[in-house]
Amino acid sequence: MSCFVAWGDKLASEGPAAFYSADYFADYPPGYILVLGLVSLVRKALQLSYESRWTYFLLALIPAICDCAAVVLLDHISRRYMGQGRAQRCLVLFAAFCPLTLFDTGIWKQIDGAFALPLLLCFWLLEERRYLLAAVLYGVALAIKPQALLAGPVLAVCFLVAIADAVRDGKSPLKSVGQIFGGAALALLPPLLAGLPFYGAKIWCRP
């Protein structure tokens, strides 16, 4: 929480061009730094102190909303594949009241909910064979937290399977290869757009 508050205050006070520097510790990508900057602006507008419980509430608000959205998504997907029986209800209730998730977001104030939601959407879209939109959502997760790289092989395997299916069905493999490169470009787009205010401003302000 100390890092999150400090990063948000630095972004709000010094601007994006001065945020990343060799003498300052910040190991998060730009995507969520922008959210922390917004939290800092709200905190200053409300004149909330660093150790105020409302500061902690603001830090946990976006991840908590994402946790709730993930439960809604899981409910939608499980109803489709499992029906509305007891097993489906138990699954959704476990997801909603999982002690690890409640501790991670509610007590520890981590942002894993904001990072996990686009990954869940990405995996669902891969299951639906909507590869390009899945790549965009993977890029959103990557812009929020670098641990999204761990899920990169899943995306790659799914695209390779799509090529194999195209070849088996007699379709042009070149089109599928083009989709792979298009998917890779789309996956890089959200991190690049999130980083544009930081690195673009730094380049623009360079004498």
CSV table of C-alpha atoms in Angstrom, one decimal:
chain,number,residue,atom,x,y,z
A,1,MET,CA,0.0,0.0,0.0
A,2,SER,CA,2.9,2.4,0.7
A,3,CYS,CA,4.2,1.8,-2.8
A,4,PHE,CA,0.7,2.3,-4.4
A,5,VAL,CA,0.1,5.6,-2.5
A,6,ALA,CA,3.6,6.9,-3.3
A,7,TRP,CA,3.4,5.9,-7.0
A,8,GLY,CA,0.0,7.6,-7.3
A,9,ASP,CA,1.2,10.8,-5.6
A,10,LYS,CA,4.4,10.9,-7.7
A,11,LEU,CA,2.4,10.6,-10.9
A,12,ALA,CA,-0.2,13.2,-9.8
A,13,SER,CA,2.4,15.7,-8.7
A,14,GLU,CA,5.2,15.3,-11.3
A,15,GLY,CA,3.4,14.0,-14.3
A,16,PRO,CA,4.0,10.9,-16.4
A,17,ALA,CA,7.2,12.1,-18.1
A,18,ALA,CA,9.1,12.2,-14.7
A,19,PHE,CA,7.6,9.0,-13.3
A,20,TYR,CA,10.0,6.2,-14.5
A,21,SER,CA,13.6,7.1,-13.7
A,22,ALA,CA,16.7,5.2,-12.9
A,23,ASP,CA,16.8,6.4,-9.3
A,24,TYR,CA,13.2,5.6,-8.5
A,25,PHE,CA,11.7,2.2,-7.7
A,26,ALA,CA,8.6,1.4,-9.6
A,27,ASP,CA,8.2,-2.2,-10.9
A,28,TYR,CA,4.6,-2.0,-12.2
A,29,PRO,CA,3.8,-1.4,-15.9
A,30,PRO,CA,2.0,1.9,-16.8
A,31,GLY,CA,-1.5,0.5,-17.0
A,32,TYR,CA,-2.3,0.4,-13.3
A,33,ILE,CA,0.0,3.4,-12.5
A,34,LEU,CA,-2.6,5.5,-14.3
A,35,VAL,CA,-5.3,4.1,-11.9
A,36,LEU,CA,-3.1,4.9,-8.9
A,37,GLY,CA,-2.6,8.4,-10.2
A,38,LEU,CA,-6.4,8.8,-10.4
A,39,VAL,CA,-6.8,7.5,-6.8
A,40,SER,CA,-4.2,10.1,-5.7
A,41,LEU,CA,-6.2,12.9,-7.3
A,42,VAL,CA,-9.4,11.8,-5.7
A,43,ARG,CA,-7.6,11.4,-2.3
A,44,LYS,CA,-6.2,14.9,-2.5
A,45,ALA,CA,-9.6,16.4,-3.6
A,46,LEU,CA,-11.2,14.8,-0.6
A,47,GLN,CA,-8.2,15.7,1.6
A,48,LEU,CA,-7.7,12.2,2.8
A,49,SER,CA,-4.5,11.4,4.7
A,50,TYR,CA,-2.1,8.7,3.8
A,51,GLU,CA,-3.2,6.3,6.5
A,52,SER,CA,-7.0,7.1,6.3
A,53,ARG,CA,-9.2,4.1,6.0
A,54,TRP,CA,-10.8,5.8,3.0
A,55,THR,CA,-7.4,5.8,1.3
A,56,TYR,CA,-7.3,2.1,1.8
A,57,PHE,CA,-10.9,1.8,0.5
A,58,LEU,CA,-10.0,3.7,-2.7
A,59,LEU,CA,-7.0,1.5,-3.2
A,60,ALA,CA,-9.1,-1.6,-3.0
A,61,LEU,CA,-12.2,-0.3,-4.9
A,62,ILE,CA,-11.2,-1.1,-8.5
A,63,PRO,CA,-9.8,-4.6,-7.7
A,64,ALA,CA,-12.9,-5.3,-5.6
A,65,ILE,CA,-15.2,-4.3,-8.5
A,66,CYS,CA,-13.1,-6.6,-10.8
A,67,ASP,CA,-13.5,-9.4,-8.3
A,68,CYS,CA,-17.3,-9.0,-8.4
A,69,ALA,CA,-17.3,-8.8,-12.2
A,70,ALA,CA,-15.2,-12.1,-12.3
A,71,VAL,CA,-17.8,-13.8,-10.2
A,72,VAL,CA,-20.6,-12.6,-12.6
A,73,LEU,CA,-18.6,-13.8,-15.5
A,74,LEU,CA,-18.0,-17.2,-13.9
A,75,ASP,CA,-21.7,-17.5,-13.1
A,76,HIS,CA,-22.5,-16.8,-16.8
A,77,ILE,CA,-20.0,-19.3,-18.1
A,78,SER,CA,-20.9,-22.0,-15.6
A,79,ARG,CA,-24.6,-21.7,-16.3
A,80,ARG,CA,-23.9,-22.3,-20.0
A,81,TYR,CA,-21.8,-25.4,-19.4
A,82,MET,CA,-23.1,-26.8,-16.2
A,83,GLY,CA,-26.7,-25.7,-16.0
A,84,GLN,CA,-28.2,-24.2,-12.8
A,85,GLY,CA,-27.8,-27.1,-10.5
A,86,ARG,CA,-26.2,-27.4,-7.0
A,87,ALA,CA,-22.7,-27.8,-8.4
A,88,GLN,CA,-22.9,-24.6,-10.3
A,89,ARG,CA,-24.2,-22.6,-7.3
A,90,CYS,CA,-21.4,-24.1,-5.1
A,91,LEU,CA,-18.8,-23.1,-7.7
A,92,VAL,CA,-20.1,-19.5,-7.9
A,93,LEU,CA,-20.4,-19.2,-4.1
A,94,PHE,CA,-16.8,-20.5,-3.6
A,95,ALA,CA,-15.6,-17.9,-6.2
A,96,ALA,CA,-17.5,-15.1,-4.4
A,97,PHE,CA,-16.3,-15.9,-0.9
A,98,CYS,CA,-12.9,-17.5,-1.5
A,99,PRO,CA,-10.8,-16.6,1.6
A,100,LEU,CA,-7.7,-16.1,-0.5
A,101,THR,CA,-9.4,-13.6,-2.8
A,102,LEU,CA,-11.0,-11.8,0.1
A,103,PHE,CA,-7.7,-11.5,1.9
A,104,ASP,CA,-5.8,-10.5,-1.3
A,105,THR,CA,-8.1,-7.6,-2.2
A,106,GLY,CA,-9.8,-6.7,1.1
A,107,ILE,CA,-6.9,-7.0,3.5
A,108,TRP,CA,-3.7,-6.9,1.5
A,109,LYS,CA,-5.1,-4.3,-1.0
A,110,GLN,CA,-3.4,-6.0,-4.0
A,111,ILE,CA,-4.6,-5.5,-7.5
A,112,ASP,CA,-4.8,-9.1,-8.7
A,113,GLY,CA,-8.5,-8.7,-9.3
A,114,ALA,CA,-7.9,-6.0,-11.9
A,115,PHE,CA,-5.3,-8.2,-13.5
A,116,ALA,CA,-7.2,-11.5,-13.4
A,117,LEU,CA,-10.5,-10.2,-14.9
A,118,PRO,CA,-9.1,-9.5,-18.4
A,119,LEU,CA,-7.2,-12.8,-18.3
A,120,LEU,CA,-10.4,-14.7,-17.5
A,121,LEU,CA,-12.2,-12.9,-20.3
A,122,CYS,CA,-9.2,-13.8,-22.6
A,123,PHE,CA,-9.5,-17.5,-21.7
A,124,TRP,CA,-13.2,-17.5,-22.3
A,125,LEU,CA,-12.8,-15.8,-25.7
A,126,LEU,CA,-10.2,-18.3,-26.6
A,127,GLU,CA,-12.7,-21.1,-25.8
A,128,GLU,CA,-15.1,-19.3,-28.1
A,129,ARG,CA,-12.5,-19.1,-30.8
A,130,ARG,CA,-12.5,-15.3,-30.8
A,131,TYR,CA,-8.7,-15.1,-31.0
A,132,LEU,CA,-8.1,-11.4,-31.9
A,133,LEU,CA,-10.3,-10.0,-29.1
A,134,ALA,CA,-8.7,-12.5,-26.7
A,135,ALA,CA,-5.3,-11.1,-27.7
A,136,VAL,CA,-6.5,-7.5,-26.9
A,137,LEU,CA,-7.7,-8.6,-23.4
A,138,TYR,CA,-4.4,-10.4,-22.8
A,139,GLY,CA,-2.6,-7.1,-23.7
A,140,VAL,CA,-4.8,-5.3,-21.1
A,141,ALA,CA,-3.7,-7.8,-18.4
A,142,LEU,CA,-0.1,-7.3,-19.5
A,143,ALA,CA,-0.5,-3.5,-19.2
A,144,ILE,CA,-1.7,-4.0,-15.6
A,145,LYS,CA,0.8,-6.5,-14.2
A,146,PRO,CA,3.8,-8.3,-15.8
A,147,GLN,CA,2.8,-11.6,-14.4
A,148,ALA,CA,0.4,-11.9,-17.4
A,149,LEU,CA,3.5,-13.1,-19.3
A,150,LEU,CA,3.0,-16.4,-17.5
A,151,ALA,CA,-0.2,-16.9,-19.4
A,152,GLY,CA,1.4,-16.1,-22.8
A,153,PRO,CA,2.1,-19.7,-23.7
A,154,VAL,CA,-1.6,-20.5,-23.3
A,155,LEU,CA,-2.4,-17.8,-25.9
A,156,ALA,CA,0.4,-19.0,-28.2
A,157,VAL,CA,-0.8,-22.7,-28.1
A,158,CYS,CA,-4.4,-21.6,-28.9
A,159,PHE,CA,-3.2,-19.7,-31.9
A,160,LEU,CA,-1.1,-22.7,-33.1
A,161,VAL,CA,-4.1,-25.0,-32.6
A,162,ALA,CA,-6.1,-22.6,-34.8
A,163,ILE,CA,-3.5,-22.9,-37.6
A,164,ALA,CA,-3.6,-26.7,-37.3
A,165,ASP,CA,-7.4,-26.7,-37.5
A,166,ALA,CA,-7.3,-24.4,-40.6
A,167,VAL,CA,-4.8,-26.7,-42.3
A,168,ARG,CA,-6.9,-29.8,-41.4
A,169,ASP,CA,-10.1,-28.1,-42.8
A,170,GLY,CA,-8.3,-27.2,-46.1
A,171,LYS,CA,-8.1,-23.5,-45.4
A,172,SER,CA,-5.1,-21.3,-46.2
A,173,PRO,CA,-2.5,-21.6,-43.5
A,174,LEU,CA,-1.2,-18.1,-44.5
A,175,LYS,CA,-4.4,-16.5,-43.3
A,176,SER,CA,-4.0,-18.2,-39.9
A,177,VAL,CA,-0.3,-17.2,-39.7
A,178,GLY,CA,-1.5,-13.6,-40.5
A,179,GLN,CA,-3.9,-13.9,-37.6
A,180,ILE,CA,-1.1,-14.9,-35.3
A,181,PHE,CA,0.9,-11.8,-36.2
A,182,GLY,CA,-2.3,-9.7,-36.0
A,183,GLY,CA,-3.0,-11.2,-32.6
A,184,ALA,CA,0.6,-10.5,-31.4
A,185,ALA,CA,0.2,-6.9,-32.6
A,186,LEU,CA,-3.1,-6.5,-30.8
A,187,ALA,CA,-1.7,-8.0,-27.6
A,188,LEU,CA,1.0,-5.3,-27.6
A,189,LEU,CA,-1.4,-2.5,-28.3
A,190,PRO,CA,-2.8,-2.0,-24.8
A,191,PRO,CA,0.6,-1.8,-23.1
A,192,LEU,CA,1.9,0.6,-25.8
A,193,LEU,CA,-1.1,2.8,-25.4
A,194,ALA,CA,-0.9,2.8,-21.6
A,195,GLY,CA,2.8,3.6,-21.8
A,196,LEU,CA,2.3,6.4,-24.3
A,197,PRO,CA,1.6,9.2,-21.7
A,198,PHE,CA,4.8,8.2,-19.9
A,199,TYR,CA,7.4,7.5,-22.6
A,200,GLY,CA,5.7,9.8,-25.2
A,201,ALA,CA,5.8,12.7,-22.8
A,202,LYS,CA,9.4,12.0,-21.9
A,203,ILE,CA,10.4,12.0,-25.5
A,204,TRP,CA,8.4,15.1,-26.2
A,205,CYS,CA,9.9,17.0,-23.3
A,206,ARG,CA,13.5,16.0,-24.1
A,207,PRO,CA,15.6,19.1,-25.0
